[in-house]
Amino acid sequence: QVTLVESGGGLVKPGGTLRLSCATSGFLFNAYVMDWWRQAPGKKREFVASLMTGGTPNYDDSVRGRFIISRDNTKAMVYLQMTSLEAEDTAVYFCNAWQMQGQMQTNYWGQGTQVTVST
């Protein structure tokens, strides 16, 4: 059974810091690209950051320089260090694992963790 469980969300003031974690099991973690996505109320889910094993992180322009994605293949976990948080970062943050096998994409999603940036 595949599981992805996000944690670390919460309420933080503008300019604050949070570290999200995603614990995974049930699939070959190091063979998957790990992403973070987010969805704000009334908006579409949007890409935040991505990291493949041995690869270079990719970030959306809105978070580049403020967020850092990392992964620990020995623990099958992925992290998102978020600094200089802004109200616009308020959203539910989702962990996503995916890989391409030929033409077929396999995708796994977590349930999300709420991040609220507010005074």
Coordinates of C-alpha atoms in Angstrom, one line a residue:
Q1 CA 0.0 0.0 0.0
V2 CA 1.3 3.4 -1.0
T3 CA 1.2 6.2 1.6
L4 CA 2.4 9.7 1.6
V5 CA 1.8 11.7 4.8
E6 CA 2.6 15.4 5.0
S7 CA 3.3 17.1 8.3
G8 CA 4.7 20.3 9.7
G9 CA 2.1 22.8 8.5
G10 CA 0.6 25.4 10.8
L11 CA 0.0 29.0 11.5
V12 CA 3.0 31.3 11.1
K13 CA 3.4 35.1 10.9
P14 CA 4.6 36.8 7.7
G15 CA 8.4 36.5 7.5
G16 CA 8.3 33.3 9.5
T17 CA 9.7 29.8 8.7
L18 CA 8.2 26.4 8.5
R19 CA 9.5 23.0 7.5
L20 CA 7.2 20.5 5.9
S21 CA 7.9 16.8 5.8
C22 CA 6.4 14.0 3.7
A23 CA 6.9 10.4 4.9
T24 CA 6.3 7.8 2.2
S25 CA 6.1 4.1 1.9
G26 CA 4.9 1.4 -0.4
F27 CA 6.9 2.3 -3.6
L28 CA 10.5 2.6 -4.7
F29 CA 11.1 6.1 -3.4
N30 CA 14.5 6.7 -5.0
A31 CA 13.1 6.0 -8.5
Y32 CA 10.4 8.7 -8.2
V33 CA 10.5 12.4 -8.7
M34 CA 9.2 14.1 -5.6
D35 CA 7.2 17.3 -5.8
W36 CA 5.5 19.8 -3.6
W37 CA 2.3 21.4 -4.8
R38 CA -0.1 23.7 -3.1
Q39 CA -3.7 24.8 -3.4
A40 CA -5.1 28.0 -2.0
P41 CA -8.8 28.5 -1.4
G42 CA -10.7 28.9 -4.7
K43 CA -7.6 28.4 -6.8
K44 CA -6.1 25.5 -8.8
R45 CA -3.4 23.3 -7.4
E46 CA 0.0 24.8 -8.4
F47 CA 3.5 23.5 -8.6
V48 CA 5.9 24.6 -5.9
A49 CA 9.1 22.5 -6.2
S50 CA 10.5 19.3 -7.5
L51 CA 13.5 17.1 -6.9
M52 CA 14.7 13.8 -8.5
T53 CA 17.4 11.6 -7.0
G54 CA 20.7 13.1 -7.9
G55 CA 19.1 16.0 -9.7
T56 CA 18.9 19.7 -9.4
P57 CA 15.9 21.2 -7.6
N58 CA 13.3 23.0 -9.6
Y59 CA 11.2 25.8 -8.2
D60 CA 8.3 27.9 -9.2
D61 CA 9.3 31.5 -9.5
S62 CA 7.1 32.6 -6.7
V63 CA 9.1 30.5 -4.1
R64 CA 12.6 30.5 -5.6
G65 CA 15.1 31.9 -3.2
R66 CA 12.7 31.3 -0.2
F67 CA 11.9 27.6 -0.3
I68 CA 14.3 24.6 -0.4
I69 CA 13.3 21.1 -1.3
S70 CA 15.3 18.2 -0.2
R71 CA 15.0 14.4 0.1
D72 CA 16.4 11.6 2.1
N73 CA 16.3 8.4 0.1
T74 CA 17.4 6.4 3.2
K75 CA 14.3 7.4 5.0
A76 CA 12.0 7.8 2.0
M77 CA 11.2 11.3 3.0
V78 CA 11.0 14.7 1.2
Y79 CA 11.1 18.1 2.9
L80 CA 10.2 21.6 2.1
Q81 CA 12.0 24.3 4.1
M82 CA 10.0 27.5 3.8
T83 CA 11.4 30.9 4.8
S84 CA 10.3 34.5 4.4
L85 CA 6.7 33.3 4.3
E86 CA 4.1 35.6 2.8
A87 CA 0.4 35.7 3.1
E88 CA 0.3 34.5 -0.5
D89 CA 1.9 31.2 0.6
T90 CA -1.2 30.3 2.5
A91 CA -2.5 27.0 1.1
V92 CA -2.8 23.3 1.6
Y93 CA 0.6 21.8 0.6
F94 CA 0.7 18.4 -1.0
C95 CA 3.5 15.9 -1.5
N96 CA 3.5 14.2 -4.9
A97 CA 5.6 11.2 -6.2
W98 CA 5.7 10.5 -9.9
Q99 CA 7.6 8.6 -12.5
M100 CA 7.3 8.0 -16.3
Q101 CA 7.5 4.5 -17.6
G102 CA 7.3 4.9 -21.4
Q103 CA 4.1 6.8 -22.1
M104 CA 2.6 6.0 -18.7
Q105 CA 2.9 8.3 -15.7
T106 CA 2.4 6.9 -12.2
N107 CA 1.3 9.5 -9.6
Y108 CA 0.9 9.3 -5.9
W109 CA -0.5 12.1 -3.7
G110 CA -0.6 12.8 0.0
Q111 CA -3.6 14.3 1.8
G112 CA -2.0 17.6 2.4
T113 CA -1.0 19.9 5.3
Q114 CA -2.4 23.3 5.9
V115 CA 0.0 26.3 5.9
T116 CA -1.5 29.6 7.0
V117 CA 0.6 32.8 7.0
S118 CA -1.2 35.5 8.9
T119 CA -0.7 38.1 11.6

